[in-house]
mmCIF file of C-alpha atoms in Angstrom:
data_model
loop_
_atom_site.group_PDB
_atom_site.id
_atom_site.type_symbol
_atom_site.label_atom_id
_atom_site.label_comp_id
_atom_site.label_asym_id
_atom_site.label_seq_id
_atom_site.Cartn_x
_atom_site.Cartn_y
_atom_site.Cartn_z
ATOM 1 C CA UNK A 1 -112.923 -56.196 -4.566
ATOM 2 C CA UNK A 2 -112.619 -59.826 -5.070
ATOM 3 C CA UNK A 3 -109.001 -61.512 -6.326
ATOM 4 C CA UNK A 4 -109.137 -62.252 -9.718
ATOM 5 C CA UNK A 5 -107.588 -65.787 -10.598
ATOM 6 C CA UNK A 6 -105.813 -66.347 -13.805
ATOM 7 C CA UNK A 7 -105.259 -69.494 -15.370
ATOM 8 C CA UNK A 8 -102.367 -71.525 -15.653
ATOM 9 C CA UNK A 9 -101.113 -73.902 -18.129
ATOM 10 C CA UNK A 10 -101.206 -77.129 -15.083
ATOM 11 C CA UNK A 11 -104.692 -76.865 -15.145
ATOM 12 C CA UNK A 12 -104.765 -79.190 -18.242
ATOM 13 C CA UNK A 13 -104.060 -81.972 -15.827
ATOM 14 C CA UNK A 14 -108.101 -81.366 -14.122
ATOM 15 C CA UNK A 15 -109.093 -80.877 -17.641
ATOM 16 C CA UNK A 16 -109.841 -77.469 -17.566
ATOM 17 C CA UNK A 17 -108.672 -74.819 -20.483
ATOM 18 C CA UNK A 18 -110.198 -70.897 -19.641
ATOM 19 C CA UNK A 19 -112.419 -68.614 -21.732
ATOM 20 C CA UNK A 20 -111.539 -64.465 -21.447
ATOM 21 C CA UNK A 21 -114.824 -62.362 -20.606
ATOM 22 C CA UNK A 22 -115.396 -59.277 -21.744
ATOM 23 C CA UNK A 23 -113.966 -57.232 -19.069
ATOM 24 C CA UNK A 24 -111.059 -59.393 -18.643
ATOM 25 C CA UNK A 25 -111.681 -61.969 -15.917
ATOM 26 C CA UNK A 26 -110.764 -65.625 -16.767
ATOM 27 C CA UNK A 27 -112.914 -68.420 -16.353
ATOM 28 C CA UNK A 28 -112.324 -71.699 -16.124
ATOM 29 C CA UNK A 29 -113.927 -74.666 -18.335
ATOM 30 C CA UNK A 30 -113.644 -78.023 -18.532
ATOM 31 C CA UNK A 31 -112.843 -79.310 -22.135
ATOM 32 C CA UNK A 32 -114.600 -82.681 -21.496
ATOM 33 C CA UNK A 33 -117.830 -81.388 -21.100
ATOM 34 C CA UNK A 34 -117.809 -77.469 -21.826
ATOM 35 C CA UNK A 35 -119.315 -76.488 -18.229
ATOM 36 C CA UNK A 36 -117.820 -72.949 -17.493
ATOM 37 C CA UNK A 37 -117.118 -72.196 -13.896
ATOM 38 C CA UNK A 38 -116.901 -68.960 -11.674
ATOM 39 C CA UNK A 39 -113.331 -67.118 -11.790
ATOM 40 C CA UNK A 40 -113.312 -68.323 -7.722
ATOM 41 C CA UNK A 41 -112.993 -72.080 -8.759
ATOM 42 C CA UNK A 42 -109.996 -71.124 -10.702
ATOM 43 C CA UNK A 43 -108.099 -73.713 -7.781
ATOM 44 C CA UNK A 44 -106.318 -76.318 -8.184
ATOM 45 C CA UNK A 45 -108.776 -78.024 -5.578
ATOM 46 C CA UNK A 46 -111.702 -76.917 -6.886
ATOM 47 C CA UNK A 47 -110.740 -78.278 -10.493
ATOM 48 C CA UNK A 48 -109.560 -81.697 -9.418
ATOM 49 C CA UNK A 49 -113.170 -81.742 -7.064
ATOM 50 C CA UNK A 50 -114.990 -81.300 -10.757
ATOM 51 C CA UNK A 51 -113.198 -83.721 -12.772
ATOM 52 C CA UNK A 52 -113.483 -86.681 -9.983
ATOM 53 C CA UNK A 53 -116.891 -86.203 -9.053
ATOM 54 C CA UNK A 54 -118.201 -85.389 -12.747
ATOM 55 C CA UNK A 55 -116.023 -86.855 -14.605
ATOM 56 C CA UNK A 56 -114.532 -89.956 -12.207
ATOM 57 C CA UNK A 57 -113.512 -92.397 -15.586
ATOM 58 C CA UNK A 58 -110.938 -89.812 -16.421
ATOM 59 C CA UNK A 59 -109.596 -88.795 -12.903
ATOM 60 C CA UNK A 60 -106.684 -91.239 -13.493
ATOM 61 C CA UNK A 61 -106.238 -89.959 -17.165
ATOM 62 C CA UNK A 62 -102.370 -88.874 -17.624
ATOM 63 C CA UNK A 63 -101.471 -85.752 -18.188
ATOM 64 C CA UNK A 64 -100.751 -86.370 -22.426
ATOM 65 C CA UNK A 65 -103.753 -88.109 -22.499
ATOM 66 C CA UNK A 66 -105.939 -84.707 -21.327
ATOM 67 C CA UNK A 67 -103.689 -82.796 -23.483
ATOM 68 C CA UNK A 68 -104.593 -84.958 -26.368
ATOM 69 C CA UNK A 69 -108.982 -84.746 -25.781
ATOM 70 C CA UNK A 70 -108.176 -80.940 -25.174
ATOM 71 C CA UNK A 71 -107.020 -80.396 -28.754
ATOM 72 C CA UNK A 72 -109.711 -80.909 -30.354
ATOM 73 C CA UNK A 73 -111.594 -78.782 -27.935
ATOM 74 C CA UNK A 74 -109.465 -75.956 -28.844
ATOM 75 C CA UNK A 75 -109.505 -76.222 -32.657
ATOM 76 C CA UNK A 76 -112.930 -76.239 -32.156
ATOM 77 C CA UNK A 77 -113.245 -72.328 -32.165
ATOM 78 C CA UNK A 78 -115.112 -69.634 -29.993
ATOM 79 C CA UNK A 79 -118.827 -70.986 -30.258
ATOM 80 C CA UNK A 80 -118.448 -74.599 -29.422
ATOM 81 C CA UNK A 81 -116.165 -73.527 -26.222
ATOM 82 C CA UNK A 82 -118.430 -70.719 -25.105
ATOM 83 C CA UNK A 83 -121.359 -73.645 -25.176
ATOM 84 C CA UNK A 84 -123.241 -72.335 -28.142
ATOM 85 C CA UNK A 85 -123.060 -76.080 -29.911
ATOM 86 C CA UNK A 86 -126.467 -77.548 -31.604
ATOM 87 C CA UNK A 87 -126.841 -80.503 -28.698
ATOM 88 C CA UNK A 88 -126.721 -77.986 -26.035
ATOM 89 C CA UNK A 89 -129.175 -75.462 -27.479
ATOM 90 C CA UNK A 90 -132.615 -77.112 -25.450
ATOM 91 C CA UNK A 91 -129.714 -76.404 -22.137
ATOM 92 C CA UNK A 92 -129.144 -72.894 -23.185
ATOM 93 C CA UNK A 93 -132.643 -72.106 -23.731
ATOM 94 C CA UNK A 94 -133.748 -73.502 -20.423
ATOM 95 C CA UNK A 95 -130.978 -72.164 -18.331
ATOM 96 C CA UNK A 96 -132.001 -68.384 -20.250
ATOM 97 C CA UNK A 97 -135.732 -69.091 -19.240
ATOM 98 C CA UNK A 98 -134.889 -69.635 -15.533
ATOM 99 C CA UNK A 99 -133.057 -66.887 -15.400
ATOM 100 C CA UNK A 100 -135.658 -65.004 -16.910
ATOM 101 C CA UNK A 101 -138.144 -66.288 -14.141
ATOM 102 C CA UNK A 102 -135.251 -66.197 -11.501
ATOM 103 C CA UNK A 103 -135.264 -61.978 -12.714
ATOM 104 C CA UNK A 104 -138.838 -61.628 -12.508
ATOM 105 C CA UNK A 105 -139.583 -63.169 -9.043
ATOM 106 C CA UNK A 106 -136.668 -60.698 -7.615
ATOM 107 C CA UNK A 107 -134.534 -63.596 -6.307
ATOM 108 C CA UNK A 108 -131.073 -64.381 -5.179
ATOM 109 C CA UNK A 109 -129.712 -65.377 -8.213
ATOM 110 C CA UNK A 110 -127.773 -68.546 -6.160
ATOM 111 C CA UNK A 111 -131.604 -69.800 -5.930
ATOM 112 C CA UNK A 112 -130.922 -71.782 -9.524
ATOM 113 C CA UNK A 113 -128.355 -73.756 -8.389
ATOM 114 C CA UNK A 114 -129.267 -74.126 -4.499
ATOM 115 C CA UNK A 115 -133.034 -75.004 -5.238
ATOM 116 C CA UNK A 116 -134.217 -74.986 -8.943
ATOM 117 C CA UNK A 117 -131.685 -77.367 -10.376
ATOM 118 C CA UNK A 118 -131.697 -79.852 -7.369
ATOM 119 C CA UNK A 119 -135.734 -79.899 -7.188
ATOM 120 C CA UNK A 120 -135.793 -80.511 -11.371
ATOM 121 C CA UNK A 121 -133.086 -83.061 -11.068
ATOM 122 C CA UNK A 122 -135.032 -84.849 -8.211
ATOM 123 C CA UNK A 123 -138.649 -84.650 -10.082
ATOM 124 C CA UNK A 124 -136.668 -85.986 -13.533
ATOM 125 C CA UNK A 125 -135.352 -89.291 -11.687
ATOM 126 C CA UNK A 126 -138.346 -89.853 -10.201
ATOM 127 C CA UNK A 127 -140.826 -88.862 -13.207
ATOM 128 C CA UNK A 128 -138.535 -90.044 -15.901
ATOM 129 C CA UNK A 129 -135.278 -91.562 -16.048
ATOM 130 C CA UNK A 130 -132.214 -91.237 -14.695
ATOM 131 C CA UNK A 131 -130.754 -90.719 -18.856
ATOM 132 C CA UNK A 132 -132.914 -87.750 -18.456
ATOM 133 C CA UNK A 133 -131.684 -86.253 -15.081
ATOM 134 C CA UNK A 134 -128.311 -86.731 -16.560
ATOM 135 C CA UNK A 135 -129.243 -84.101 -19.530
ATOM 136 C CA UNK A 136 -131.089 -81.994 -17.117
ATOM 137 C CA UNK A 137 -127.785 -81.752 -14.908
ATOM 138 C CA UNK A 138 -125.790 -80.076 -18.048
ATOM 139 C CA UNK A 139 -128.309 -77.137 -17.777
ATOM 140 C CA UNK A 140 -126.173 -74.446 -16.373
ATOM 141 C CA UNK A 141 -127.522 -72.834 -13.364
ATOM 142 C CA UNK A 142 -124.924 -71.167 -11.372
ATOM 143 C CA UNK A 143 -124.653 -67.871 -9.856
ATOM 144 C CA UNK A 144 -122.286 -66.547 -12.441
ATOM 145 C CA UNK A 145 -123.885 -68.127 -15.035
ATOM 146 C CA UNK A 146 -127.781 -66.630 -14.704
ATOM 147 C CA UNK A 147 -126.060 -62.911 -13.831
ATOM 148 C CA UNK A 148 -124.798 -63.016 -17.169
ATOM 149 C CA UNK A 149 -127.974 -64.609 -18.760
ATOM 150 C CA UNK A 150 -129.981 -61.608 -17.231
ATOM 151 C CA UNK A 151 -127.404 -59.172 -18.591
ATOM 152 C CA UNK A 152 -127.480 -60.497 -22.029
ATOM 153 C CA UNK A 153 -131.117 -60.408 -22.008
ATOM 154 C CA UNK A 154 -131.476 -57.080 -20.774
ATOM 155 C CA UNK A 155 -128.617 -55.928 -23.046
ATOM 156 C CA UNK A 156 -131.000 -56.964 -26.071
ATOM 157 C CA UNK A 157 -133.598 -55.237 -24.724
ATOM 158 C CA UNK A 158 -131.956 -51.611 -25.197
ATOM 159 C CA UNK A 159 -130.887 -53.055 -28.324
ATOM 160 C CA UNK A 160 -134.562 -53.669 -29.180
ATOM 161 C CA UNK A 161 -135.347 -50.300 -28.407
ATOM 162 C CA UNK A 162 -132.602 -48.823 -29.901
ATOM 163 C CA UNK A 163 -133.051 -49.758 -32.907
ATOM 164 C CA UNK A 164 -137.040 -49.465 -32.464
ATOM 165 C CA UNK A 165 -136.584 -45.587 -31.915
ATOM 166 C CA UNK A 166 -133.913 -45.304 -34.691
ATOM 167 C CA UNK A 167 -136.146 -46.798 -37.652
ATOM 168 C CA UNK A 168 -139.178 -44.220 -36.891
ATOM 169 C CA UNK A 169 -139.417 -41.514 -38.952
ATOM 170 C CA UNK A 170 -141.090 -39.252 -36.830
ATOM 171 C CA UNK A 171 -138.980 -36.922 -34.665
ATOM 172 C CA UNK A 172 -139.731 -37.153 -31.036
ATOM 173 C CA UNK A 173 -138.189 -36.234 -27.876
ATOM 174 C CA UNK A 174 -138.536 -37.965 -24.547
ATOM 175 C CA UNK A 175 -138.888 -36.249 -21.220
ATOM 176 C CA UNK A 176 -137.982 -37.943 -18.014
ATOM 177 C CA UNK A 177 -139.122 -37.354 -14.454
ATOM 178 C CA UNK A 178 -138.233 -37.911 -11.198
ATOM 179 C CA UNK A 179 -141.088 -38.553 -8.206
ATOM 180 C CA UNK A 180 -140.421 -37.750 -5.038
ATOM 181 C CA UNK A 181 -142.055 -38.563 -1.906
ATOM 182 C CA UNK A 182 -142.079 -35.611 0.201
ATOM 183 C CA UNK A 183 -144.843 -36.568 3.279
ATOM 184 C CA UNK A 184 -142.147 -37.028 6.083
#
């Protein structure tokens, strides 16, 4: 089982707060722009490697100065931090239909972020604009990031059935079997 990292408060000075999953595991995300990353970039490294490559106009940004753009970002409450904001919501829906396709072609789910993302970004430059690859790059694609997409979608799926077999008002029961191959 893999170490899980917990955040601490000196990670305001990369510009990253953390959001608490479900079962518990911390994630880290930047409070500049909202991406959330994998519980294994909880390093100090790692953090400082996102805000100068992504974010290199506030690498030199003091330490009150990030705690002072990160207030807002908390006030904001629970849906803006967990991405759920009206600009992002073409991002969301794309990054839930690539996981969907990433689900139905049986694939690594590291293929988003190793090969979908950089082939869109590519085609976007060259097709359109670079303004354009720049919104395409905010599409999260990460390992992480499509497990949980794929989870939440087929989570609402036994919801959808749930609730399907609840509202009929016929009684029925359901009998499940098990095939086995026994040719040897």
């Amino acid at each position: 089982m893999s170490k899980k990292r917990k955040y601490d408060d000196s990670y305001t000075s990369f510009g990253f707060t953390s959001i608490t999953e479900r079962d518990g595991t911390q994630k880290p995300q930047c409070f500049i722009c909202g991406k959330i990353l994998a519980n294994g970039s909880m390093k100090p490294t790692k953090l400082k490697e996102h805000l100068a490559s992504v974010h290199p106009q506030h690498a030199s940004d003091s330490l009150e100065v990030l705690q002072i753009k990160k207030a807002p970002f908390e006030k904001s409450g629970t849906v803006p931090k967990l991405g759920f904001v009206p600009p992002q919501k073409p991002c969301l829906e794309a990054s839930y239909k690539v996981a969907y396709r990433i689900a139905r072609s049986k694939k690594p789910h590291t293929i988003g972020e190793s090969l979908i993302k950089p082939c869109a970004l590519e085609m976007v430059e060259l097709v359109c604009s670079l303004e354009q690859r720049k919104k395409i790059e905010s599409i999260p694609l990460s390992h992480d990031t499509i497990n949980s997409r794929i989870s939440d979608m087929s989570t609402n799926i036994l919801e959808q059935v749930i609730r399907e077999l609840d509202s009929t008002p016929f009684p029925f029961s359901m009998q499940l079997g098990v095939y086995v191959n026994w040719s040897w």
